[in-house]
Tab-separated table of C-alpha atoms and ligand atoms in Angstrom:
chain	number	residue	atom	x	y	z
A	42	UNK	CA	54.535	13.931	25.801
A	43	UNK	CA	54.957	11.982	29.035
A	44	UNK	CA	52.539	9.912	31.137
A	45	UNK	CA	53.187	8.653	34.664
A	46	UNK	CA	51.125	5.502	35.204
A	47	UNK	CA	51.444	2.604	37.638
A	48	UNK	CA	55.149	2.987	38.446
A	49	UNK	CA	56.100	3.547	34.796
A	50	UNK	CA	57.049	6.745	32.978
A	51	UNK	CA	55.951	6.543	29.348
A	52	UNK	CA	56.943	8.889	26.557
A	53	UNK	CA	54.960	8.944	23.339
A	54	UNK	CA	55.680	10.654	20.050
A	55	UNK	CA	53.792	11.705	16.913
A	56	UNK	CA	52.675	8.873	14.610
A	57	UNK	CA	52.220	6.647	17.686
A	58	UNK	CA	48.822	5.844	19.276
A	59	UNK	CA	48.259	8.026	22.320
A	60	UNK	CA	47.543	5.844	25.378
A	61	UNK	CA	43.773	5.913	25.903
A	62	UNK	CA	40.993	4.233	27.901
A	63	UNK	CA	41.528	0.941	26.056
A	64	UNK	CA	45.261	0.997	26.858
A	65	UNK	CA	44.625	1.575	30.577
A	66	UNK	CA	41.864	-1.043	30.772
A	67	UNK	CA	44.065	-3.683	29.133
A	68	UNK	CA	47.089	-2.742	31.262
A	69	UNK	CA	45.070	-3.249	34.449
A	70	UNK	CA	43.646	-6.532	33.186
A	71	UNK	CA	47.147	-7.726	32.298
A	72	UNK	CA	48.459	-6.906	35.767
A	73	UNK	CA	45.711	-8.975	37.365
A	74	UNK	CA	46.291	-11.858	34.926
A	75	UNK	CA	50.070	-12.293	35.069
A	76	UNK	CA	51.412	-14.713	37.635
A	77	UNK	CA	55.113	-14.681	38.426
A	78	UNK	CA	57.738	-15.049	35.751
A	79	UNK	CA	55.521	-15.755	32.780
A	80	UNK	CA	56.619	-15.172	29.179
A	81	UNK	CA	54.457	-12.377	27.837
A	82	UNK	CA	54.205	-11.003	24.298
A	83	UNK	CA	52.449	-7.771	23.468
A	84	UNK	CA	51.363	-7.445	19.845
A	85	UNK	CA	50.713	-3.874	18.649
A	86	UNK	CA	52.609	-2.340	21.552
A	87	UNK	CA	52.311	1.268	20.279
A	88	UNK	CA	54.071	3.569	22.747
A	89	UNK	CA	54.885	0.500	24.854
A	90	UNK	CA	52.702	1.654	27.746
A	91	UNK	CA	51.196	-1.744	28.569
A	92	UNK	CA	54.517	-3.556	28.293
A	93	UNK	CA	56.272	-0.888	30.367
A	94	UNK	CA	53.618	-1.202	33.093
A	95	UNK	CA	54.001	-4.998	33.068
A	96	UNK	CA	57.776	-4.630	33.298
A	97	UNK	CA	57.537	-2.169	36.198
A	98	UNK	CA	55.033	-4.187	38.241
A	99	UNK	CA	55.561	-7.906	37.597
A	100	UNK	CA	58.339	-10.446	37.265
A	101	UNK	CA	57.225	-11.359	33.728
A	102	UNK	CA	59.510	-11.428	30.704
A	103	UNK	CA	57.919	-9.075	28.192
A	104	UNK	CA	58.605	-8.325	24.539
A	105	UNK	CA	56.605	-6.132	22.148
A	106	UNK	CA	55.881	-6.191	18.420
A	107	UNK	CA	54.533	-3.379	16.268
A	108	UNK	CA	54.247	-2.882	12.531
A	109	UNK	CA	54.746	0.875	12.924
A	110	UNK	CA	58.458	1.788	13.020
A	111	UNK	CA	57.739	4.883	15.133
A	112	UNK	CA	55.910	2.712	17.675
A	113	UNK	CA	58.784	0.223	17.797
A	114	UNK	CA	61.234	3.098	18.395
A	115	UNK	CA	58.969	4.585	21.088
A	116	UNK	CA	58.596	1.248	22.899
A	117	UNK	CA	62.383	0.897	22.927
A	118	UNK	CA	62.750	4.416	24.367
A	119	UNK	CA	60.367	3.277	27.098
A	120	UNK	CA	62.713	0.458	28.041
A	121	UNK	CA	60.946	-2.551	26.526
A	122	UNK	CA	62.464	-5.051	24.070
A	123	UNK	CA	60.639	-4.767	20.760
A	124	UNK	CA	60.566	-6.107	17.205
A	125	UNK	CA	59.112	-4.288	14.234
A	126	UNK	CA	56.901	-6.723	12.347
A	127	UNK	CA	53.473	-7.832	11.179
A	128	UNK	CA	51.596	-9.684	13.954
A	129	UNK	CA	53.417	-12.887	15.043
A	130	UNK	CA	55.284	-13.755	11.847
A	131	UNK	CA	58.429	-11.976	13.074
A	132	UNK	CA	58.923	-13.941	16.301
A	133	UNK	CA	59.589	-17.566	17.202
A	134	UNK	CA	58.591	-19.539	20.272
A	135	UNK	CA	55.547	-19.928	22.500
A	136	UNK	CA	54.198	-17.656	25.205
A	137	UNK	CA	52.181	-17.914	28.415
A	138	UNK	CA	50.224	-14.768	27.603
A	139	UNK	CA	49.781	-12.793	24.374
A	140	UNK	CA	48.236	-9.339	24.766
A	141	UNK	CA	46.721	-7.161	22.031
A	142	UNK	CA	44.896	-3.840	21.921
A	143	UNK	CA	44.127	-4.182	18.209
A	144	UNK	CA	42.826	-1.812	15.561
A	145	UNK	CA	39.143	-2.586	16.201
A	146	UNK	CA	37.092	0.209	14.660
A	147	UNK	CA	34.937	-0.638	11.627
A	148	UNK	CA	34.625	1.598	8.592
A	149	UNK	CA	36.985	4.159	10.004
A	150	UNK	CA	37.197	5.866	6.612
A	151	UNK	CA	33.526	6.833	6.705
A	152	UNK	CA	33.163	7.272	10.465
A	153	UNK	CA	36.232	9.249	11.392
A	154	UNK	CA	38.360	10.501	8.580
A	155	UNK	CA	35.817	11.170	5.827
A	156	UNK	CA	37.518	12.449	2.699
A	157	UNK	CA	40.612	13.296	4.674
A	158	UNK	CA	41.746	9.705	5.108
A	159	UNK	CA	45.516	9.488	5.019
A	160	UNK	CA	47.854	6.540	5.101
A	161	UNK	CA	49.400	7.618	8.367
A	162	UNK	CA	50.228	5.289	11.226
A	163	UNK	CA	47.360	6.438	13.437
A	164	UNK	CA	44.948	4.963	10.893
A	165	UNK	CA	46.883	1.694	11.092
A	166	UNK	CA	46.367	1.796	14.873
A	167	UNK	CA	42.597	2.251	14.579
A	168	UNK	CA	41.365	0.734	11.329
A	169	UNK	CA	39.926	-2.757	11.691
A	170	UNK	CA	38.625	-2.928	8.122
A	171	UNK	CA	34.988	-2.999	7.008
A	172	UNK	CA	33.732	-4.931	10.050
A	173	UNK	CA	36.438	-3.955	12.583
A	174	UNK	CA	37.636	-7.547	12.826
A	175	UNK	CA	40.127	-7.929	9.966
A	176	UNK	CA	43.323	-7.741	12.060
A	177	UNK	CA	41.687	-9.424	15.076
A	178	UNK	CA	40.846	-12.594	13.123
A	179	UNK	CA	44.345	-12.805	11.643
A	180	UNK	CA	45.802	-12.308	15.110
A	181	UNK	CA	43.633	-15.007	16.712
A	182	UNK	CA	44.540	-17.518	14.003
A	183	UNK	CA	48.275	-16.855	14.432
A	184	UNK	CA	48.249	-16.690	18.236
A	185	UNK	CA	46.526	-20.024	18.807
A	186	UNK	CA	49.586	-22.044	17.814
A	187	UNK	CA	51.936	-19.719	19.718
A	188	UNK	CA	50.549	-20.315	23.189
A	189	UNK	CA	51.773	-22.907	25.658
A	190	UNK	CA	49.172	-25.329	27.005
A	191	UNK	CA	46.654	-23.298	29.017
A	192	UNK	CA	48.245	-20.127	27.628
A	193	UNK	CA	45.963	-17.102	27.282
A	194	UNK	CA	45.311	-14.270	24.877
A	195	UNK	CA	44.096	-11.050	26.461
A	196	UNK	CA	42.512	-8.635	24.013
A	197	UNK	CA	40.446	-5.469	24.339
A	198	UNK	CA	37.657	-4.805	21.867
A	199	UNK	CA	34.708	-2.434	21.532
A	200	UNK	CA	30.964	-2.967	21.269
A	201	UNK	CA	31.468	-1.358	17.818
A	202	UNK	CA	33.632	-4.342	16.805
A	203	UNK	CA	31.018	-7.058	17.347
A	204	UNK	CA	31.864	-8.797	20.593
A	205	UNK	CA	29.759	-11.905	19.895
A	206	UNK	CA	31.324	-12.356	16.449
A	207	UNK	CA	34.820	-12.183	17.948
A	208	UNK	CA	33.884	-14.715	20.640
A	209	UNK	CA	32.434	-17.092	18.015
A	210	UNK	CA	35.657	-16.876	16.051
A	211	UNK	CA	37.643	-17.660	19.201
A	212	UNK	CA	35.463	-20.655	20.014
A	213	UNK	CA	35.876	-21.940	16.450
A	214	UNK	CA	39.649	-21.751	16.986
A	215	UNK	CA	39.259	-23.798	20.176
A	216	UNK	CA	39.856	-21.067	22.744
A	217	UNK	CA	37.848	-21.172	25.997
A	218	UNK	CA	36.423	-17.633	26.148
A	219	UNK	CA	35.592	-15.378	29.116
A	220	UNK	CA	34.957	-11.660	29.664
A	221	UNK	CA	37.660	-10.484	32.014
A	222	UNK	CA	36.471	-6.902	32.493
A	223	UNK	CA	34.016	-4.480	30.902
A	224	UNK	CA	33.700	-0.720	31.081
A	225	UNK	CA	31.251	1.670	29.432
A	226	UNK	CA	32.492	4.897	27.847
A	227	UNK	CA	30.556	7.571	26.018
A	228	UNK	CA	30.061	5.905	22.619
A	229	UNK	CA	30.995	2.301	23.290
A	230	UNK	CA	31.545	-0.462	25.781
A	231	UNK	CA	35.067	-1.845	26.006
A	232	UNK	CA	35.555	-5.500	26.931
A	233	UNK	CA	38.765	-7.316	27.743
A	234	UNK	CA	38.330	-10.890	26.526
A	235	UNK	CA	40.458	-13.756	27.757
A	236	UNK	CA	40.889	-16.753	25.487
A	237	UNK	CA	42.548	-19.787	27.009
A	238	UNK	CA	44.113	-22.397	24.749
A	239	UNK	CA	42.427	-25.737	25.348
B	1	LIG	C1	45.070	0.694	19.313
B	1	LIG	S1	46.822	0.749	19.106
B	1	LIG	C2	47.359	0.124	20.707
B	1	LIG	C3	48.732	0.636	21.114
B	1	LIG	C4	49.135	0.277	22.559
B	1	LIG	N1	49.205	-1.151	22.737
B	1	LIG	C5	48.158	0.872	23.536
B	1	LIG	O1	47.324	0.110	24.069
B	1	LIG	O2	48.215	2.098	23.773
B	1	LIG	C6	47.098	-0.633	17.988
B	1	LIG	C7	48.560	-0.889	17.642
B	1	LIG	O3	48.627	-2.052	16.804
B	1	LIG	C8	49.597	-1.823	15.789
B	1	LIG	N2	49.302	-2.713	14.663
B	1	LIG	C9	48.299	-2.594	13.750
B	1	LIG	N3	48.360	-3.591	12.851
B	1	LIG	C10	49.427	-4.362	13.220
B	1	LIG	C11	50.006	-5.551	12.678
B	1	LIG	N4	49.511	-6.144	11.581
B	1	LIG	N5	51.099	-6.076	13.289
B	1	LIG	C12	51.614	-5.473	14.403
B	1	LIG	N6	51.112	-4.350	14.944
B	1	LIG	C13	50.026	-3.799	14.366
B	1	LIG	C14	49.473	-0.347	15.475
B	1	LIG	O4	50.617	0.160	14.823
B	1	LIG	C15	49.242	0.248	16.867
B	1	LIG	O5	50.450	0.610	17.488
């Protein structure tokens, strides 16, 4: 399948998260956040849509990471440098901006898949553990030491994830926290949060 979006042409394949409202919201937020030739890392790049849009529309240096080998292959097909790995453990260095559209849904087993839960990669893209915040908290802890001074994380989460809990965690890790953009969809509100390293 192919999507044309903001000067980029993005292919996506089975076992890779299909670009959705959260992808588009975060891509737009990233475009308005990036200034000049910043070093940008996208964790959980999936098809690579957000990174490809950044590459097509800014002067930033962008690299993606995904734990799903199909996603890493797809991102490469879409012209973005990528590493297959678990969060930030697979990459060295510091970044101006780290972007993440994480698995943020709580209790996905009960809410979505019921008895038919499988171990496929789409579950890995969606499943945030019992409270929706399992991967998010690990990510925030790892990212804090991988930002330059005044570096930012940009992350989209849902009202189903517990926005206040995520912000409290960020504050406890010494990020300055702001809502960058919010949009309401049928079952949830999506918020892009910016955390700036103090
Ligand atoms: C909601 S999808 C977002 C995909 C893409 N960025 C987008 O916005 O369309 C979440 C992505 O995070 C990846 N992911 C989940 N856990 C991860 C981890 N521990 N390390 C790296 N990537 C992970 C998934 O494989 C999936 O591609």
